[in-house]
XYZ file of C-alpha atoms in Angstrom:
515
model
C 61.340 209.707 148.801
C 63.849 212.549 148.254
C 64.858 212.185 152.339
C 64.962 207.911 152.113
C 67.132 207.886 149.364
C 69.608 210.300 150.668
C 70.296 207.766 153.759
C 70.387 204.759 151.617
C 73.279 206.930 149.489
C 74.989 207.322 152.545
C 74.638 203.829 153.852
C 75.613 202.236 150.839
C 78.659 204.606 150.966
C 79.856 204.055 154.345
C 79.431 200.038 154.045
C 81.221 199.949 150.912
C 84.096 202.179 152.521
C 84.366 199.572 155.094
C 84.615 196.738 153.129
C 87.435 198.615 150.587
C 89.111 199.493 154.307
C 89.175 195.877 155.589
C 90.265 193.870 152.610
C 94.123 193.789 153.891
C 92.322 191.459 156.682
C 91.196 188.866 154.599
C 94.231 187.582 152.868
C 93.668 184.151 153.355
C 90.987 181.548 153.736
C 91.245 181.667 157.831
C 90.882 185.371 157.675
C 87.693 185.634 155.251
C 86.124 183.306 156.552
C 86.326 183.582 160.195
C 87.957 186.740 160.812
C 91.186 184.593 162.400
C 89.340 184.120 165.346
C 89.988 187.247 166.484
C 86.994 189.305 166.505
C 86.416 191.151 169.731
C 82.614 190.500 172.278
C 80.403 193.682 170.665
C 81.267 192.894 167.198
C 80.283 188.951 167.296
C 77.386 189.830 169.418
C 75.694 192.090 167.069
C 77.239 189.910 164.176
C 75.000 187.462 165.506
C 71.969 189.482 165.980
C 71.448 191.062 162.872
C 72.738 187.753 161.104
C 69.467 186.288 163.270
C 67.013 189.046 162.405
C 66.139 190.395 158.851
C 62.962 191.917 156.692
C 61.440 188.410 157.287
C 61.346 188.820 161.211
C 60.263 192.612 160.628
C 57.811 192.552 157.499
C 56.991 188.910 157.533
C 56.761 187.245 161.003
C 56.072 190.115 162.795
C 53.009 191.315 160.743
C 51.320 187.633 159.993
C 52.289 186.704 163.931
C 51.320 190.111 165.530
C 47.868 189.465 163.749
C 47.455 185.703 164.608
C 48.326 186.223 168.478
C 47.911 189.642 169.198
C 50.685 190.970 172.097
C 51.085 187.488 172.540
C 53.309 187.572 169.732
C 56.019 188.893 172.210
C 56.784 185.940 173.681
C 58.341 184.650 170.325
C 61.011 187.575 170.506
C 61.982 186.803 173.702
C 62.040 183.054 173.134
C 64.628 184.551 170.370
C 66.374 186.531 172.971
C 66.893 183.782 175.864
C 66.997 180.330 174.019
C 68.399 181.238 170.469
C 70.677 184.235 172.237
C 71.114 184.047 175.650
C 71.750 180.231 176.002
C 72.865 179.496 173.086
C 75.804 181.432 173.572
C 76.622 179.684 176.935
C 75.377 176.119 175.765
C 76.856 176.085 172.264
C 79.630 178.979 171.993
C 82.681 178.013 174.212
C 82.467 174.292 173.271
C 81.763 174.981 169.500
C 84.905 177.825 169.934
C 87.437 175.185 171.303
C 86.430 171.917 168.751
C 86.040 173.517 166.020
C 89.721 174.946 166.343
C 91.283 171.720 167.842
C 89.635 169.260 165.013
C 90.501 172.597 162.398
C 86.233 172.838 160.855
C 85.373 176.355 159.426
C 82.464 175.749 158.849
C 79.419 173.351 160.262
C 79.655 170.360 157.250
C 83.321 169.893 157.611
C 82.499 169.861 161.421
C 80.240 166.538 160.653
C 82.913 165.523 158.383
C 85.477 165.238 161.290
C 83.473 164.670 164.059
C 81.869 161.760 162.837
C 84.679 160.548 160.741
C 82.451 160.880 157.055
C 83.681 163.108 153.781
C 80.108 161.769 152.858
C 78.641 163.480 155.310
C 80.015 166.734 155.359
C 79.145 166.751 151.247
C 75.523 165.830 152.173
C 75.622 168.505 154.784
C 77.272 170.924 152.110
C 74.591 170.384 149.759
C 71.857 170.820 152.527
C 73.216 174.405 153.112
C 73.170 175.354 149.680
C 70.123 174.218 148.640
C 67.922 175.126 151.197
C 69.696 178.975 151.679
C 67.995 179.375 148.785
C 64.320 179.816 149.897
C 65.799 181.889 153.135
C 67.304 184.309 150.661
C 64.191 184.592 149.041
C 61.983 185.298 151.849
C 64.816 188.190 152.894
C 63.841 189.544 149.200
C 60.378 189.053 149.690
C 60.166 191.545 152.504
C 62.267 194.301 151.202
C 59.690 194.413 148.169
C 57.034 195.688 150.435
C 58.633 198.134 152.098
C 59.991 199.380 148.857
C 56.756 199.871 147.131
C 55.624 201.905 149.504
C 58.386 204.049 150.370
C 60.293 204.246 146.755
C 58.983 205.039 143.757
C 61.757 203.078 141.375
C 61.763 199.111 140.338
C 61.635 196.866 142.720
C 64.456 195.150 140.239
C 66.802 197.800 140.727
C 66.267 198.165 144.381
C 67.833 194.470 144.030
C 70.289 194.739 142.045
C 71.411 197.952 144.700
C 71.218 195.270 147.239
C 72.988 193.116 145.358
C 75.959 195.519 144.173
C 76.655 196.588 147.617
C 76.670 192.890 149.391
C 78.921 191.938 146.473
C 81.085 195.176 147.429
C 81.765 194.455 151.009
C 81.859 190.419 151.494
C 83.645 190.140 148.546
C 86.431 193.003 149.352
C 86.655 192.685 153.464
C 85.119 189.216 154.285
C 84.236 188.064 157.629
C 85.526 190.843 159.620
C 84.682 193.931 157.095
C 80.892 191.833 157.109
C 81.175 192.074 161.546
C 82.014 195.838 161.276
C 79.170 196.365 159.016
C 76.778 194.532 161.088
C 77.697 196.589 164.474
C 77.042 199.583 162.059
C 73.584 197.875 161.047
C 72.574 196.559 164.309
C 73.002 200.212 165.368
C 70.305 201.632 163.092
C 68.090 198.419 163.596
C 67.770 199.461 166.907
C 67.365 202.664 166.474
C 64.751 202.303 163.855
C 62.737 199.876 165.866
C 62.510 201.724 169.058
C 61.585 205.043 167.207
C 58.978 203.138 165.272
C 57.412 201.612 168.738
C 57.231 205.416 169.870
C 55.764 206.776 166.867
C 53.056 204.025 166.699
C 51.779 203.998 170.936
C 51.893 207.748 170.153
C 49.418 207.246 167.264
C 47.210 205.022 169.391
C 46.732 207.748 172.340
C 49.396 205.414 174.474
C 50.497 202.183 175.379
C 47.679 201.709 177.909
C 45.004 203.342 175.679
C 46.391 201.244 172.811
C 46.218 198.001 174.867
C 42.730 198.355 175.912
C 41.842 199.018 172.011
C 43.431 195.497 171.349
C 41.378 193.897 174.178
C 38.250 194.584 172.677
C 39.063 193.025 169.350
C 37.014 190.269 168.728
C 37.488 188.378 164.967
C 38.367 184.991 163.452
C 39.531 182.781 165.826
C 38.681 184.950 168.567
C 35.178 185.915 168.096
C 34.528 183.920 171.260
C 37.223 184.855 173.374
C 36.979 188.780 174.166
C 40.347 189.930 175.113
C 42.064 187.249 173.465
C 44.290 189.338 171.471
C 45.819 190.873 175.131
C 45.572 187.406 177.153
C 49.204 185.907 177.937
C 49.628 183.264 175.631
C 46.972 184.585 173.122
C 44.148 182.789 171.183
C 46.472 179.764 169.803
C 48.788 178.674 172.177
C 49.817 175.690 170.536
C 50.493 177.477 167.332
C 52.353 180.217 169.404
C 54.644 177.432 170.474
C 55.948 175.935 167.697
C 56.771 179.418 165.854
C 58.630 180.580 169.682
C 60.345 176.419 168.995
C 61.129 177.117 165.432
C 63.031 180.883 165.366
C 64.665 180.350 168.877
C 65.573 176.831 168.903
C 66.362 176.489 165.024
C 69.201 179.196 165.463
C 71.242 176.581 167.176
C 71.461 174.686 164.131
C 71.960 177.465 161.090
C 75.510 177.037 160.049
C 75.827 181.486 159.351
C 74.567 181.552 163.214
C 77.087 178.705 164.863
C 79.615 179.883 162.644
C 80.085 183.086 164.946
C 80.995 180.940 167.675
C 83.839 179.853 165.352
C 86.059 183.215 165.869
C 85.397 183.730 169.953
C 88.563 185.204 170.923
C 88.496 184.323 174.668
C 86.603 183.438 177.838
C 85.447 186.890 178.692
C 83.813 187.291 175.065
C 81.325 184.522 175.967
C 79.869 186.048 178.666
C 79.855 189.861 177.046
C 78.937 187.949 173.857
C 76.033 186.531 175.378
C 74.569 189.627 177.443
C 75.224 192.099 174.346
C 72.778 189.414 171.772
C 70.596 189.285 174.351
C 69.784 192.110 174.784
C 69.879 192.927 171.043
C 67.382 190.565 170.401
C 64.933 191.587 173.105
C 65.222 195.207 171.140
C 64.579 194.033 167.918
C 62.827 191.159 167.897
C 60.738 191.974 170.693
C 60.411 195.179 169.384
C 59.072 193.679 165.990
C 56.801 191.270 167.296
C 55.574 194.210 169.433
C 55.088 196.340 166.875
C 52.864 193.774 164.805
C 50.752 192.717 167.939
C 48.880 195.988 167.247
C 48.330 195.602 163.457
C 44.488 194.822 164.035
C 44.325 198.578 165.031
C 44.899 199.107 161.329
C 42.228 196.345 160.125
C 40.569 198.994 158.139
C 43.677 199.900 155.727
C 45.298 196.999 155.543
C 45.385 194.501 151.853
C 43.449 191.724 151.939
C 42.706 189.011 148.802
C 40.398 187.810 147.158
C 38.805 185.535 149.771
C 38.854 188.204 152.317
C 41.937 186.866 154.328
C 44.289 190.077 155.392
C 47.880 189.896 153.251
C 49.997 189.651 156.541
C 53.173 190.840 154.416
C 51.331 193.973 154.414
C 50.726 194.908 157.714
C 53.814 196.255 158.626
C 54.237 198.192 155.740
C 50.926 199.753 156.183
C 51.641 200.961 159.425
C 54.772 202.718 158.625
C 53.184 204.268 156.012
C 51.362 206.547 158.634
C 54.271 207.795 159.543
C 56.617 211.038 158.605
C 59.002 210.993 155.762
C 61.500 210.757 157.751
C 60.734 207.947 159.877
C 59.374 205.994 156.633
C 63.294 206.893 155.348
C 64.468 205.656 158.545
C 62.638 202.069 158.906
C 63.274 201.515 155.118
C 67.359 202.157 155.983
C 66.534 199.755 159.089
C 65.033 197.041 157.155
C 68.178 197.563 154.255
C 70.137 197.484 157.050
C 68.950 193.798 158.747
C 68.420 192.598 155.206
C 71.907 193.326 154.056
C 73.483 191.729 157.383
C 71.568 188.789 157.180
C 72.380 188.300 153.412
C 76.456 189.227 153.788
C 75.980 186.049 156.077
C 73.636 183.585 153.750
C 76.285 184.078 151.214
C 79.110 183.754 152.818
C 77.779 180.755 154.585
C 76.727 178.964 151.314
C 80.209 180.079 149.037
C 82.854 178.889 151.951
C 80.413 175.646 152.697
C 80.401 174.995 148.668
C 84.325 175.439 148.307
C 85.603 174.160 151.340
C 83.404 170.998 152.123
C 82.314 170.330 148.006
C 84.316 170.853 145.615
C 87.940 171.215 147.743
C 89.272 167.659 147.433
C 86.159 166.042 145.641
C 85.985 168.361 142.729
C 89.546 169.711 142.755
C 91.429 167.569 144.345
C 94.378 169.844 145.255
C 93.356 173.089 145.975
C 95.426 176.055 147.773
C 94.736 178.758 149.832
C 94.623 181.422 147.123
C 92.751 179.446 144.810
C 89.826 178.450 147.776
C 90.102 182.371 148.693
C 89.417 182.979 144.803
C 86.662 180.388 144.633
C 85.050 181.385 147.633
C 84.672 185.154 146.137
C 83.412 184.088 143.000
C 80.724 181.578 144.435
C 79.465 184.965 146.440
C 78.664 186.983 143.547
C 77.376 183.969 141.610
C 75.420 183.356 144.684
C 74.138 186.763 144.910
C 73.182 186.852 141.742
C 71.175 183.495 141.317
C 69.124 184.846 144.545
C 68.873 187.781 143.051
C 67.533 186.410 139.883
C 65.175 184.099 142.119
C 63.992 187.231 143.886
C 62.884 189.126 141.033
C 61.320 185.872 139.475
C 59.357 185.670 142.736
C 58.151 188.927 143.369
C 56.457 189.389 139.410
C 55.114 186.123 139.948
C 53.300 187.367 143.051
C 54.609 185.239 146.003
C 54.329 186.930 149.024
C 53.880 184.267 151.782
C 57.834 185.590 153.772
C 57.104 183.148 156.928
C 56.331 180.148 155.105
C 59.549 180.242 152.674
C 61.819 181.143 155.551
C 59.687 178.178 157.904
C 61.118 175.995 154.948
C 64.627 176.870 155.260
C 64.922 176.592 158.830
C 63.244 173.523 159.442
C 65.618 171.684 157.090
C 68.266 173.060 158.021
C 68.045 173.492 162.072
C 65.899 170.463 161.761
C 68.967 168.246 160.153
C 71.609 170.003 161.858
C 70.735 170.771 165.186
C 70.511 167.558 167.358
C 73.810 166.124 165.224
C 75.871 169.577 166.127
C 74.415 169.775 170.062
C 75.331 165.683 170.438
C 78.318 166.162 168.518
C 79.713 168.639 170.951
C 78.758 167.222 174.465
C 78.433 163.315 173.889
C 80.721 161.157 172.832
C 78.224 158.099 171.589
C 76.354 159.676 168.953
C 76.813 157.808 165.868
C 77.315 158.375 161.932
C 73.905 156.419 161.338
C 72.007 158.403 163.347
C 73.436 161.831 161.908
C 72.464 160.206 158.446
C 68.452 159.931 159.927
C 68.406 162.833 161.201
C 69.699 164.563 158.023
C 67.144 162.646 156.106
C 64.050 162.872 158.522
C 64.174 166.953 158.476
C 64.653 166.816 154.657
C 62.287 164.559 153.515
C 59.715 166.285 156.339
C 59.551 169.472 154.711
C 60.001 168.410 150.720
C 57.238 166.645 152.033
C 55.484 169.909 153.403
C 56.083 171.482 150.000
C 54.802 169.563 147.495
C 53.160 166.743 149.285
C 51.626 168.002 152.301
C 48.254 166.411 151.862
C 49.517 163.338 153.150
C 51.080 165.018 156.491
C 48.602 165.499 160.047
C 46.860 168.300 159.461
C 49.225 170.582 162.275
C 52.299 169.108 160.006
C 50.970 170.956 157.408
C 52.164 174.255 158.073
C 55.896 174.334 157.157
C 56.584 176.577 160.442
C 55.182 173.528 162.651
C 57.058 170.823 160.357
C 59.806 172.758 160.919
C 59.719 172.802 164.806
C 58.525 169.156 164.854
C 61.517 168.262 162.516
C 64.431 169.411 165.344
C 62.700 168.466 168.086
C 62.257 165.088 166.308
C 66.396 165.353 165.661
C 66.885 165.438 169.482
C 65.324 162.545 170.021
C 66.614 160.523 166.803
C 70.252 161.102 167.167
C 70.275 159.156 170.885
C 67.872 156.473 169.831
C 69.613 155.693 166.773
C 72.971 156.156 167.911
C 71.912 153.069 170.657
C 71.007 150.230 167.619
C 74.047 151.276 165.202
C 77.779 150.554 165.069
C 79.614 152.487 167.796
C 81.894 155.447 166.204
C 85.558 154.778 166.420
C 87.023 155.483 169.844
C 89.832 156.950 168.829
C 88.504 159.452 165.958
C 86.111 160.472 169.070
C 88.918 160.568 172.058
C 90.824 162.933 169.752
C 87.855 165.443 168.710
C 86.918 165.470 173.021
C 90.702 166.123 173.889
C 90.237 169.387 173.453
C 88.123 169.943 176.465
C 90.756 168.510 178.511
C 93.875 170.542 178.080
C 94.959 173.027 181.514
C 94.341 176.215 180.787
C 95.362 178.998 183.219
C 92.968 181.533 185.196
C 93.137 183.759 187.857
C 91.837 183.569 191.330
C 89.147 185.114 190.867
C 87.644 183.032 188.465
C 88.893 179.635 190.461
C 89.457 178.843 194.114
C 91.978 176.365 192.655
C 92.359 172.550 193.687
């Protein structure tokens, strides 16, 4: 314990230096909130990749997948690493760079709001973001609990409130571009900690090869008839396997903290570096992860399981690491503080700026100035903190454990109601108000639905991970059908918004043969 808490000292140390160092860059609202555009390729790219992955991919997905599809469970990291990295960047980052500037949105509700001409839209988005943050925040908490009691023996309450203190520190101080320093620093030890831990644990199973042929002859549950099915390609559920790959690669084109790093792309070459730098990130860490939890029925004997038998998949991970040294138990803890705090910096941020800028800026307070949004913004980040830190500590002495199915929540109504209206938004110009309205309400109502009504959903709706995927694939095809039976958007509020894409820009020959 001695050796963890030494390199959480000096982590917390070094990321609240940087935030103290950085403030003098976020003067104003443009600065805190997207850096002024400016932020260079590596910093955006691993901005964006440990904004994407937290405790809930590491502790939560990674242990209750790994279990569920065996190595299987790989292909979900790299369906994060090509479709919610790789092509997202290409697909969504130049265009969402240059409209977002032209038509002057920070942030992904007063995007709606300008796109599709509708202050009633961007508050409905507004309140979307903030309300269903909420549950993603929790499930971030939810992880770090596990690892904590079995690496630290203090509070799990004042491991938050440590959490807390030092998110508070550095959003609050540097903003945006303090928060992208800090997550190059973070993403640094994620992958460090991940690919030690992957060592460590084939080492402990006499190999990868010896380790792999342990997993083939695992035969439970669901795959009591189907020897090997834990080391086949697409594992025992492939169906199953396909909407959680659907729901954490395709539902990070529609988080507003994951488009929003789009926002501050400086220039043409960051794209491209932008994109191969997540990439690759991703296929570390999340395939990493996943990797790591494919072989948590090696540990079937130690792991927790409840009352009705049923393994406590929130466990797994833990349980693994807790076979290891001191010093690598230090060093995944500092990982996991590490994606956690990234991934927070970026929930709150997201939710205070949305709240100001697109709620209570000219609806609320009518006239607002720069200094007084800038002020707003930073208190709505510590009262944010602390109401999710409150939530947190609620939710871990009341016992809920279930990290994939809170953060399957928050995603599907969110990526769910903001995916297909951001994608259409961008690339066509006949996508209508009406049908951003349905698709808003079809993802929202699908997963309040999933929580307290789910009875009344098809059985494979009833898992909030598979509403959620069914809810923005269900957007994609709403927005065009809708937009075909309602009034047509003004042709003038959209002519402006796709200017943009035609002004000359200059480039040299070796990027164009010219006319």
């Amino acid at each position: 314990m001695a050796v963890t808490l030494i390199m959480l000292f000096a982590f917390f140390v070094l990321t609240s230096f940087i935030g103290v160092y950085f403030r003098k860059r976020a003067a104003s609202v443009n600065d805190f909130v997207l850096g002024g555009r400016s932020v260079g390729p590596w910093l955006s790219a691993f901005s964006y990749g440990a904004t994407y992955f937290s405790a809930v991919v590491f502790v939560g997905y990674a242990g209750q997948f790994g279990w569920k599809f065996g190595t299987a469970a790989v292909w979900i990291g790299l369906g994060n690493a090509f479709v919610g990295s790789l092509m997202a960047w290409f697909i969504l980052g130049r265009r969402t760079r240059v409209m977002t500037n032209h038509i002057g949105s920070s942030t992904m509700p007063a995007f709606f709001g300008t796109r599709y001409g509708s202050s009633a839209l961007k508050i409905g988005a507004a309140l979307i973001v903030f309300v269903f943050l909420i549950p993603y925040t929790a499930s971030l908490y939810n992880g770090l609990s596990r690892l904590f009691s079995m690496a630290l023996d203090i509070p799990f309450e004042a491991c938050i409130i440590m959490v807390a203190a030092i998110t508070v520190i550095y959003v609050v101080a540097g903003g945006y571009f303090a928060t992208a320093v800090n997550d190059f620093i973070q993403g640094i030890v994620m992958i460090g900690g991940v690919v030690a831990v992957i060592a460590i644990l084939l080492k402990n199973n006499g190999g990868f090869t010896e380790a792999i042929s342990r997993m083939a002859h695992v035969t439970a549950d669901q795959a009591a008839t189907q020897p090997g099915a834990f080391t086949s390609f697409f594992g025992p559920d492939p169906i199953a396997l396909l909407g959680v790959v659907i729901l954490t690669s395709l539902g990070a084109w529609g988080l507003p903290q994951m488009v929003a790093r789009f926002y501050s792309i400086k220039s043409e070459k960051m794209i491209s570096k932008g994109a191969i730098v997540s990439t690759v990130f991703a296929v570390v860490i999340a395939g990493g992860s996943y990797l790591i939890g494919s072989f948590g029925r090696l540990y079937a004997d130690v792991i927790a399981y409840d009352a009705n038998g049923l393994p406590i998949y929130d466990s797994i991970i833990p349980t693994i690491l807790s076979t290891f040294g001191e010093f690598m138990i230090g060093l995944v803890v500092l990982l996991v503080f590490a994606a956690s705090i990234s991934t927070l910096s970026s929930l709150v941020m997201a939710s205070s700026s949305t709240l100001t800028l697109d709620f209570l800026k000219g609806h609320v307070v009518k006239r607002m100035g720069d200094k007084q949004q800038l002020l707003i913004i930073r208190s709505l980040i510590g009262a944010f903190i602390v109401i999710s830190s409150v939530i947190a500590i609620w939710q871990y002495n009341a016992g809920v454990t279930f990290i994939a199915q809170l953060m399957g929540i928050s995603w599907g109504a969110l990526a769910g109601s903001f995916l297909a209206p951001f994608l259409y938004g961008l690339y066509w110009k006949g996508a209508t108000k009406a049908s951003v309205w349905c698709s808003f309400a079809f993802s929202v109502g699908l997963m309040v639905t999933n929580i307290l009504f789910k009875g009344v959903l098809p059985k494979i709706l009833q898992h909030p991970i598979n509403a959620g995927a069914f809810a923005m694939l269900s957007g994609l095809v709403i927005v065009p059908v809708v937009s075909l039976f309602t009034r047509k958007p003004d042709k003038a509020l959209v002519e402006n918004c796709f200017a943009c894409y035609e002004g000359p820009v200059s480039v040299t020959a070796k990027d164009s043969l010219g006319n």
